[in-house]
XYZ file of C-alpha atoms in Angstrom:
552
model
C 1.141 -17.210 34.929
C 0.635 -19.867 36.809
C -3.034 -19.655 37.808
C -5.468 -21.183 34.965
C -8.719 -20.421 34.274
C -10.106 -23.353 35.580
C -8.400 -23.015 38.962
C -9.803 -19.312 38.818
C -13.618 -20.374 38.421
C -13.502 -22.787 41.085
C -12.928 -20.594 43.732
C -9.256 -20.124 43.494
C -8.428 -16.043 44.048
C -4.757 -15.762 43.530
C -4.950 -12.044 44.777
C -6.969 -13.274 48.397
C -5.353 -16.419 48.276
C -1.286 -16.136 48.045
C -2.005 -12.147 49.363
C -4.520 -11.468 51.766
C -6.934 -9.313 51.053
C -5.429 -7.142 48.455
C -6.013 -3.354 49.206
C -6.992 -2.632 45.719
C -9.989 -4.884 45.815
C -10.531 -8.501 44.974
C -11.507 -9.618 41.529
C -15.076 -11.126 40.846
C -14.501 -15.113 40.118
C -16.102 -14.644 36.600
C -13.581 -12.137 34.965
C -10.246 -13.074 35.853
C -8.428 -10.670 34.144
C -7.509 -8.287 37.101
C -6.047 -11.413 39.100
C -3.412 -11.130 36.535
C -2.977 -7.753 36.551
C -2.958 -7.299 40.491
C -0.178 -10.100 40.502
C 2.247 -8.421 38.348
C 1.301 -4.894 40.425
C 1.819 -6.683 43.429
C 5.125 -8.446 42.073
C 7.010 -5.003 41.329
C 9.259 -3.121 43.095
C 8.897 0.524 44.331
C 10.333 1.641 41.094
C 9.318 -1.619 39.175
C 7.455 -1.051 35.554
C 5.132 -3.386 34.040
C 2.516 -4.022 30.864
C -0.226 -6.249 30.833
C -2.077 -6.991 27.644
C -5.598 -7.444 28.201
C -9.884 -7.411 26.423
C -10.842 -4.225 26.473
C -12.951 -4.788 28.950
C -11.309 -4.095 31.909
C -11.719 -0.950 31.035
C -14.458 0.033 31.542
C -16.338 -2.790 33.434
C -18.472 -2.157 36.551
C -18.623 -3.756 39.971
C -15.259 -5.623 41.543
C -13.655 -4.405 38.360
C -15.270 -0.425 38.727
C -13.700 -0.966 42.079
C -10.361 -1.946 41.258
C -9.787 0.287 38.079
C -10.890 3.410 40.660
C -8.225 2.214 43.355
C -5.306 1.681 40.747
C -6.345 5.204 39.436
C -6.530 7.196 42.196
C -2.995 5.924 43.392
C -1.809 6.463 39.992
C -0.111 2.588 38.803
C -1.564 3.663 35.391
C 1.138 5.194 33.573
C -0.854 4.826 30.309
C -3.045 2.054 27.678
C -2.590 1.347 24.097
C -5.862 0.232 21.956
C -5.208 -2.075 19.940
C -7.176 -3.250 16.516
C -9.197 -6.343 16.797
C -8.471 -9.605 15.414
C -5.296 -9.429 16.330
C -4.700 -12.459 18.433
C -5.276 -16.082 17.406
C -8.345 -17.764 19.345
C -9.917 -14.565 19.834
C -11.570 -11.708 17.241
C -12.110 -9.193 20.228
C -9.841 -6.117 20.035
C -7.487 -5.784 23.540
C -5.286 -3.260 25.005
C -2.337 -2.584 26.862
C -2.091 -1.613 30.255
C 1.196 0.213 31.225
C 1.604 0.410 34.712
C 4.577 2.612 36.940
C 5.011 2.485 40.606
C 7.858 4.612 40.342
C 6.306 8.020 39.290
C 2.588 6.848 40.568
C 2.248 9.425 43.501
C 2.883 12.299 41.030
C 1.134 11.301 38.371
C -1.902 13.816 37.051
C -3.336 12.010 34.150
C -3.069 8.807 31.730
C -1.370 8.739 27.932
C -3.920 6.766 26.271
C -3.166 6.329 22.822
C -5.922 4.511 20.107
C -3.749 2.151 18.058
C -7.205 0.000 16.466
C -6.678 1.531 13.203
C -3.596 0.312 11.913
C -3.047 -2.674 10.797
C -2.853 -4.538 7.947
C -4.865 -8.020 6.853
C -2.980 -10.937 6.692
C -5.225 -14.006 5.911
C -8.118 -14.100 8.625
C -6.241 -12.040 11.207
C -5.217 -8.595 11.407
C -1.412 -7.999 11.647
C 0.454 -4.973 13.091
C 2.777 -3.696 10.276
C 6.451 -2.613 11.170
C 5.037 1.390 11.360
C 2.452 0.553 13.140
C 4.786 -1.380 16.197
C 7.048 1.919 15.518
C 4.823 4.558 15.735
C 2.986 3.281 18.844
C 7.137 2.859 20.855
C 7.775 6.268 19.551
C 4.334 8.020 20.756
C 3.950 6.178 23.445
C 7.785 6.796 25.007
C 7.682 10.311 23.887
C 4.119 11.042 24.741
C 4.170 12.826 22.062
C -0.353 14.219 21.556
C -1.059 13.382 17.815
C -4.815 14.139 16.985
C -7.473 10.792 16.904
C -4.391 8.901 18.085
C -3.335 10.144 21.044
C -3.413 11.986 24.086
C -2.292 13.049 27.539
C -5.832 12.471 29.549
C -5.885 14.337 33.159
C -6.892 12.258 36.133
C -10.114 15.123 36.631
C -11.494 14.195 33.015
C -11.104 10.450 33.772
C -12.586 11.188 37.339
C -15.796 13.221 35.373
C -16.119 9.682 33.371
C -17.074 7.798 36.763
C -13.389 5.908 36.108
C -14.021 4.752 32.552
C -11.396 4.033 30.959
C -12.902 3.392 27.578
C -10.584 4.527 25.050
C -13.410 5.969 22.702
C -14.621 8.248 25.166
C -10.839 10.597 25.155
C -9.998 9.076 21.497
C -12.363 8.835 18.684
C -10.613 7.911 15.637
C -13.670 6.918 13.235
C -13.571 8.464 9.545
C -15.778 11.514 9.314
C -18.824 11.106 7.631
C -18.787 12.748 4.168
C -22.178 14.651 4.243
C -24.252 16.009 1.495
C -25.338 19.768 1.314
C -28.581 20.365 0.580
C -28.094 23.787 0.193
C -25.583 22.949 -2.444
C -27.433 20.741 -4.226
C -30.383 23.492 -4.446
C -28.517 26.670 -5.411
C -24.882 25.325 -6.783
C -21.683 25.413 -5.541
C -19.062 23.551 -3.079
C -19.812 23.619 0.429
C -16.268 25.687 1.818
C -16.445 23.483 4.826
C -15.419 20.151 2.237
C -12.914 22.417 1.097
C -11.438 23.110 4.627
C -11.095 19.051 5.086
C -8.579 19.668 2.947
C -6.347 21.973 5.030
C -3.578 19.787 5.221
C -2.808 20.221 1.129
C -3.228 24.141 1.852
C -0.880 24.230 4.308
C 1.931 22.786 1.887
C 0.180 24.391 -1.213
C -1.155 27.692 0.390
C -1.456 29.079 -3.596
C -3.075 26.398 -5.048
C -6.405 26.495 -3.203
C -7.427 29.972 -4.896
C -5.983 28.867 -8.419
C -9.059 25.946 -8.321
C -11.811 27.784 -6.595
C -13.596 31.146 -6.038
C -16.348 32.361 -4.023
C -19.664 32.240 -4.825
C -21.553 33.331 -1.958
C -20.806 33.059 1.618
C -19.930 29.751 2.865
C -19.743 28.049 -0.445
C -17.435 28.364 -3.349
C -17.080 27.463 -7.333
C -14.806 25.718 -9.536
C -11.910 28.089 -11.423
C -11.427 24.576 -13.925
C -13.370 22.182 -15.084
C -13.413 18.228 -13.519
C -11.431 17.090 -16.265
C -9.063 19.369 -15.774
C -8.729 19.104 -11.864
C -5.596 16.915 -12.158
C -3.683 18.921 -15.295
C -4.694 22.241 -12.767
C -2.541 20.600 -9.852
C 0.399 18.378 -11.348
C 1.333 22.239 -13.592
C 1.098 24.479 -10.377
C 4.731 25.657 -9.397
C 4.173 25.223 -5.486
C 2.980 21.331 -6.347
C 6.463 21.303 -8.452
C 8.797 22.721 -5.300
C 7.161 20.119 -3.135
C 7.533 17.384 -5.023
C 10.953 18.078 -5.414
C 11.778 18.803 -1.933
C 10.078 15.707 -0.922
C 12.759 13.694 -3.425
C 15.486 16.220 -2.415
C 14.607 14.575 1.291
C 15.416 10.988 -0.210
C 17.997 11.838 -2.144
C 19.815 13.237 0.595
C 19.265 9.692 2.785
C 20.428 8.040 -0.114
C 24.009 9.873 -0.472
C 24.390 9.160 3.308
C 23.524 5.706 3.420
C 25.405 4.913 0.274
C 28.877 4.248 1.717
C 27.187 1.546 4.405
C 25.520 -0.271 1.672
C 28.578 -0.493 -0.234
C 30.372 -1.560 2.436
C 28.864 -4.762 3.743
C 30.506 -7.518 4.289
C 31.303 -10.145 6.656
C 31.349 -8.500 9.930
C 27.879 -6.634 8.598
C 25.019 -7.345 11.244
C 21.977 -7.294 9.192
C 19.705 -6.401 12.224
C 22.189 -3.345 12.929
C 22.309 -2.735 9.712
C 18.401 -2.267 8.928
C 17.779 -0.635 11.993
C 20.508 2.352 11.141
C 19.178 2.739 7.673
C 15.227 2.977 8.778
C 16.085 5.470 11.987
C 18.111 7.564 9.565
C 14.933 6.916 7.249
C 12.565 8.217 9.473
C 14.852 11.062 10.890
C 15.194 12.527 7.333
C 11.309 12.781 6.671
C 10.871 13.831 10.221
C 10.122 17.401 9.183
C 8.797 18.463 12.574
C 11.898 17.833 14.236
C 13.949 19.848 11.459
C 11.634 22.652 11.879
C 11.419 22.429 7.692
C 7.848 23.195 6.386
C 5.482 20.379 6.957
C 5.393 17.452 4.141
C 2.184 15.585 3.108
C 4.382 12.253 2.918
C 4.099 10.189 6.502
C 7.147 9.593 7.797
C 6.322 5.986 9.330
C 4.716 5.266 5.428
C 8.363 5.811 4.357
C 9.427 3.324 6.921
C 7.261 0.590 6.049
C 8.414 1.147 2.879
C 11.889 0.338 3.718
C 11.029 -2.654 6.107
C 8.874 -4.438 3.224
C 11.275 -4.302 0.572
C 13.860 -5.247 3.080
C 11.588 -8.072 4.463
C 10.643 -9.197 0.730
C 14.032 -8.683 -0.939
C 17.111 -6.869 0.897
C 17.232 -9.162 3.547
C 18.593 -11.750 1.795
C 20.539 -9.999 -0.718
C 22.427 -8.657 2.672
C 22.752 -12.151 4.612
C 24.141 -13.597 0.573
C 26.539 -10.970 0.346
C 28.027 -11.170 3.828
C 28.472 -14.654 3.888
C 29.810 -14.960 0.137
C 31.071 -11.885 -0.545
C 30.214 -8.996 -3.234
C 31.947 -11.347 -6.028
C 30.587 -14.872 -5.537
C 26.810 -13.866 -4.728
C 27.139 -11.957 -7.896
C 27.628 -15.003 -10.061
C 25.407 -17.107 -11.981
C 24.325 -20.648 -10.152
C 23.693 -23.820 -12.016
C 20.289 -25.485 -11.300
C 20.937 -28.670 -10.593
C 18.778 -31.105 -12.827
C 14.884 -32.173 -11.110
C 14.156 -34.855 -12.484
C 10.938 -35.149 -11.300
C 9.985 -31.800 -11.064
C 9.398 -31.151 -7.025
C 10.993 -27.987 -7.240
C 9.237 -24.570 -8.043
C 12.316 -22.293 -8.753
C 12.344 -20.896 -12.181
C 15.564 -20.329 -13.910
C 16.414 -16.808 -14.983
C 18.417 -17.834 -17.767
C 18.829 -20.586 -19.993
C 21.715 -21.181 -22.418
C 21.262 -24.310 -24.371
C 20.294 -26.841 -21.974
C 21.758 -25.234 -18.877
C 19.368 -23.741 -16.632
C 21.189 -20.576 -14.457
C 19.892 -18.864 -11.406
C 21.014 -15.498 -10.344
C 20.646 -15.222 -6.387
C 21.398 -11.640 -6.472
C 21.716 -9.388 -9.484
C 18.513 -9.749 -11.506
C 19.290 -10.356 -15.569
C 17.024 -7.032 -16.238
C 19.840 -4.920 -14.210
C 22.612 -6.462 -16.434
C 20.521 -5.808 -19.444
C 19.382 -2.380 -18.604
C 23.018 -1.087 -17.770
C 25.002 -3.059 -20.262
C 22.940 -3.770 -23.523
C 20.502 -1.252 -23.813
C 20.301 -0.975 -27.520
C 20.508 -5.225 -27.864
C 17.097 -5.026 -25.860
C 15.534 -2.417 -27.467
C 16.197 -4.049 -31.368
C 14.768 -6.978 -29.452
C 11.564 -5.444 -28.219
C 11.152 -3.355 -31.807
C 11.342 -6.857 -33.315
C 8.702 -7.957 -30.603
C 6.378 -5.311 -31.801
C 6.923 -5.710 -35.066
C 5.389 -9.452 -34.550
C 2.718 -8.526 -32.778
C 1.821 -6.022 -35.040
C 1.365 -8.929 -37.641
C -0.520 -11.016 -35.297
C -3.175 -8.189 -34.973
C -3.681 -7.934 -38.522
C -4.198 -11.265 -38.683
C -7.000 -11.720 -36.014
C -8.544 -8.518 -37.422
C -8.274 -10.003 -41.153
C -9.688 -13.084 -39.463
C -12.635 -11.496 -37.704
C -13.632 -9.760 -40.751
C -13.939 -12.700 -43.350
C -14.553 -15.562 -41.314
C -18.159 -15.514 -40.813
C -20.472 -17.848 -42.590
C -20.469 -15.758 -45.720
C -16.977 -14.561 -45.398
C -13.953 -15.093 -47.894
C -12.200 -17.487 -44.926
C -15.374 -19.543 -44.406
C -13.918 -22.562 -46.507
C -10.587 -22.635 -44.243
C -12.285 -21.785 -40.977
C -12.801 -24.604 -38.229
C -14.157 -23.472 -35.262
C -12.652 -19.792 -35.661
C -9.468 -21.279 -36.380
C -7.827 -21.141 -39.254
C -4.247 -23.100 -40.240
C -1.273 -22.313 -42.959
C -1.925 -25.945 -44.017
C -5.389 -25.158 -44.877
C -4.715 -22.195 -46.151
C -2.322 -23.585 -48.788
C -4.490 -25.987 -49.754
C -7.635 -23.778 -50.620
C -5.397 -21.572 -52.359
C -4.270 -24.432 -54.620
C -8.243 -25.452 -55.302
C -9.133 -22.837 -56.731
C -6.211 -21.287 -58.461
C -7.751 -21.011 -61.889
C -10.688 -19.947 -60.633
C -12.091 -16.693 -61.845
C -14.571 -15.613 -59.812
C -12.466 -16.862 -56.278
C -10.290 -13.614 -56.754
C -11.339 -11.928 -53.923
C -10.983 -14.783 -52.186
C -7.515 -15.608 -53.420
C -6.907 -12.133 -52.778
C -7.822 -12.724 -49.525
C -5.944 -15.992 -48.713
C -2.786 -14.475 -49.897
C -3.013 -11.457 -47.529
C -3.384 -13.792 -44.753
C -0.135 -16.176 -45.980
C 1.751 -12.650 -46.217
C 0.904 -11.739 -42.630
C 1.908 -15.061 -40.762
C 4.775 -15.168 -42.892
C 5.954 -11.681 -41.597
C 4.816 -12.566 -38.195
C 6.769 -16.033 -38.168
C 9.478 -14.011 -39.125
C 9.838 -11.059 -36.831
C 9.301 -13.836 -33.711
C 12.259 -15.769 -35.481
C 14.492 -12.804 -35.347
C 13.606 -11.242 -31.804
C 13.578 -15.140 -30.781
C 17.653 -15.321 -32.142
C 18.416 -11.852 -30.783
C 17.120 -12.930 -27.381
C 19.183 -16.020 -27.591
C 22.423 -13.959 -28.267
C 21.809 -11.262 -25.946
C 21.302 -14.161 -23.271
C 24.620 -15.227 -24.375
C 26.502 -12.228 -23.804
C 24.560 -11.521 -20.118
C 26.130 -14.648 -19.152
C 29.971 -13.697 -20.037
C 29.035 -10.592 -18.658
C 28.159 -12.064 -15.169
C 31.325 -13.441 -15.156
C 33.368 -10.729 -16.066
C 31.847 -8.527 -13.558
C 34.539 -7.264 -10.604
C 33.297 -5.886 -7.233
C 32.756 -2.124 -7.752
C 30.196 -3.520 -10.938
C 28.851 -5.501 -8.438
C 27.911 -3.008 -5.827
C 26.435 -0.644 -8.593
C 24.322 -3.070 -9.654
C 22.639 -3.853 -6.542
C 23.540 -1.204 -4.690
C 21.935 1.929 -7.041
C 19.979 -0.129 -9.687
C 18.258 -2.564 -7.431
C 18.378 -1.379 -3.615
C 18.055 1.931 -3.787
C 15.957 2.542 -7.000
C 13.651 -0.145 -5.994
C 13.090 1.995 -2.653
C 12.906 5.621 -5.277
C 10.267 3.996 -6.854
C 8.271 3.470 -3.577
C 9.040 7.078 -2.783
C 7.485 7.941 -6.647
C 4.822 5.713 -5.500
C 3.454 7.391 -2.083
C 4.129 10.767 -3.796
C 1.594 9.859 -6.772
C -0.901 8.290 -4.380
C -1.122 11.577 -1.769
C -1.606 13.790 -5.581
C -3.857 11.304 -7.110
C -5.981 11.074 -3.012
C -6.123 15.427 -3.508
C -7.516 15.195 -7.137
C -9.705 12.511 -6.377
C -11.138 14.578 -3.397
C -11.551 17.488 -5.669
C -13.304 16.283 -8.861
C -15.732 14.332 -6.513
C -17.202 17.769 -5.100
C -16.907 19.440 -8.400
C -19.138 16.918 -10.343
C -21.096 16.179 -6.855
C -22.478 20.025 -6.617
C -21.562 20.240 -10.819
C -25.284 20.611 -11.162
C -28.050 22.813 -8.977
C -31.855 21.031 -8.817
C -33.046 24.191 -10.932
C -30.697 23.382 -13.935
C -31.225 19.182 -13.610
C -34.905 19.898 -13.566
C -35.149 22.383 -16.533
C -32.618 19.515 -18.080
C -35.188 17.115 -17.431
C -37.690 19.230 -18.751
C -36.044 19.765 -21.908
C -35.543 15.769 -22.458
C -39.116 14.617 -21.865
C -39.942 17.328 -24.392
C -38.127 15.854 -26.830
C -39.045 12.291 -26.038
C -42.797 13.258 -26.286
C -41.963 14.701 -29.586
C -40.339 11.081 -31.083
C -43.147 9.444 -29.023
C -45.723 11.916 -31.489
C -43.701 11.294 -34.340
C -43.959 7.604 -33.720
C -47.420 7.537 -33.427
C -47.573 7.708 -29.652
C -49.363 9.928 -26.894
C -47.441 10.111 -24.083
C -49.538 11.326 -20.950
């Protein structure tokens, strides 16, 4: 725009000046934030569309603003406005929204989509970021006006009208967490207030069973634990209506997964990466979209499972998919040779090392190649891993126990240390020396231990060496269809299974959380904590007495 701030405060009115006297009204010199709006009005055709993003206060400000805002109303430019969270913009912490504006459909238009966006985001640093479902949801609610509860909403042009033209999204939209009271009455007479239980619809809906298997009633309006706290979770994870769901919800991904298989698998160099992410996540969000299916409703989001898929394919896919499609399946499976750094400016690790040569694997992890190759090699190694550190903890225990000032390792102690060397050496002193057996006794254990401990950690150290050995003639005998296993099922697509695990145990883990905090909240009535309280000064006043003590 070419009008700056500056320019503005001085006197210069772009909507007087270049215009006339605009019809809609004439923005006060101070807040120039409706000169830029009124421009890009002005600038559009009959059927012309526009957005403006803008502080949120142009919504709701009085005076030349009031004015203006009840002019563009009234002829109906608004088409809608998107809140968005604060922080969001660098050199500014104040939250700002979007104005949508629509000549086209104006004279017809009977109300405003306003839709409050200011709680999603994500931190990043000392700003607030807008995550990939966050950008998604708001296109697809937005386009689609679609009404979602404390997000958004079709608002008539009467209700707006009733508001003396505020605009104020928090007026039509309140999206703050509900406040998690306490019940009094609950606390005095027992029991779990049915209205905490009814926050909880959303699980009944999908587990309609469940609800009575936990809780009873105990008198009108508040109810009582079937199960115990501790066994809140066992209770839920067992119940067969938890088990359907949570295989439905993996029967959902697995389905995805079959589909989007063959793409994966076939990527090469004519793949578009962009085309290709943006057909996997639609189908993504299509196959959770349970609504649209008309299937019973899930407790997974739908845009969770998206971002899901858009930050393992911004941390990791992404260049996997750009690797193979310029190199091919074959080539960006092999090994690379690190070249040598000298001087040690570079921070890449190597993932293997075979004598002195340091190898890189740009695409197929050495864990994969392990896992699906030498399974039982691994597993001898990690026994033998064990094994050691089963040593080493008898050794720090043996340690802890005789080192003290008194103790039989006092003499070849140093600072809590204690060395083979040393060891040796006491052992030697006082070899003939009757009244040291306990302490020989003693040393010997401890030779016996490190020796067993230097051992296993030799052995797992050799069978790591070997089984690094064979991963490397394994990269290279790999052919294509290996290849595309490998990254395709074991790293791809079980990386994003794992995420689907993951938002599955979180929602369960949320629901039993909820639960055991009302059961141990109301676990107790005032009656029974007082008569507990009663019961345990008694018995302190009794020690007290015993003790010699009047307690008053």
């Amino acid at each position: 725009f070419p009008f700056s701030t500056k320019a503005w405060s001085n006197g210069f009115n772009p909507a007087q000046d270049l215009y006339g006297r605009f019809e809609d009204g004439i923005p006060p010199q101070k807040n120039g934030d409706y000169a830029f709006l009124l421009h890009i009005l002005r600038s559009l055709k009959n059927t012309g569309k526009g957005a403006v993003i803008l502080p949120h206060g142009v919504l709701f400000r009085g005076g030349a603003e009031g004015q203006i805002r009840r002019n563009l109303i009234r002829k109906g430019y608004i088409k809608g406005i998107i809140g968005l969270p604060a922080n969001l913009f660098y050199g500014t912490s104040i939250p700002a929204c979007i104005l949508v504006l629509d000549k086209e459909n104006a004279a017809g238009r009977s109300g405003i989509f306003m839709l409050n966006a200011s709680q999603g985001f994500i931190k990043d640093g000392n700003k607030n970021r807008l995550r990939h479902q966050d950008i998604h949801r708001i296109v697809d609610v937005f386009t689609r006006q679609l009404e979602s509860p404390k997000y958004a909403r079709m608002v008539s042009l009467a209700e707006v009208e009733a508001n003396d033209y505020n605009l104020n999204i928090p007026r039509y939209i309140d999206n703050s967490a509900e406040e998690d009271l306490q019940d009094i009455a609950a606390h005095l007479l027992g029991g779990i207030p049915e209205r905490d239980i009814e926050g909880l619809n959303a699980y009944w809906q999908v587990f309609p069973s469940l609800r009575s298997e936990l809780f009873a009633p105990l008198r009108p309006g508040y109810l009582e634990m079937k199960v115990g706290p501790a066994q809140v979770k066992t209770a839920i994870f067992a119940h067969p209506e938890f088990k359907t769901y949570h295989a439905r919800t993996l029967a959902l991904f697995e389905t995805w997964k079959t589909t989007q298989r063959p793409l994966l698998a076939g990527i090469g160099p004519d793949t578009h990466p962009k085309t290709l992410i943006a057909a996997l996540a639609e189908d993504l969000l299509a196959a959770f979209d349970v609504r649209a299916q008309g299937l019973a409703p899930l407790l997974v989001d739908q845009y969770d499972m998206y971002q899901h898929l858009m930050t393992y394919w911004t941390e990791t896919m992404q260049d996997d998919v750009y690797l193979v499609g310029s190199e091919g399946w074959l080539q960006a499976g092999k090994l690379r040779k690190m070249a040598e750094d000298e001087f040690k400016k570079t921070k890449e690790k190597p993932d293997l090392v075979v004598g002195k040569i340091k190898l890189k694997a740009d695409l197929i992890p050495p864990a994969l190649v392990v896992a699906r190759y030498f399974a039982p090699e691994q597993y001898a190694i990690e026994a033998l891993k064990a094994e050691a550190e089963g040593f080493a903890a008898q050794v720090d225990e043996l340690v802890e126990e005789h080192s003290g000032e008194e103790g039989l390792l006092a003499e070849v102690s140093e600072d809590g240390k204690i060395s083979k060397s040393s060891v040796t050496k006491r052992l030697a002193q006082i070899k003939h020396e009757r009244e040291a057996a306990d302490e020989r006794a003693i040393l010997e254990k401890y030779l016996d231990l490190s020796e067993k401990e230097a051992e296993a950690g030799r052995k797992a150290k050799e069978a790591q060496q070997a089984l690094d050995g064979k991963v490397v003639e394994k990269y290279g005998a790999l052919t294509q269809p290996e290849i595309i296993v490998l990254v395709v099922d074991d790293k791809w697509l079980a990386a994003l299974a794992a995420s689907v695990q993951g938002e599955l145990d979180r929602i369960s883990q949320t629901l039993t959380g909820r639960i055991r905090e009302l059961a141990e909240r109301y676990e107790m009535a005032l009656p029974q904590q007082t008569q507990t309280v009663d019961e345990l000064s008694d018995k302190v006043d009794v020690h007290l007495k015993k003790m010699g003590f009047v307690w008053n």
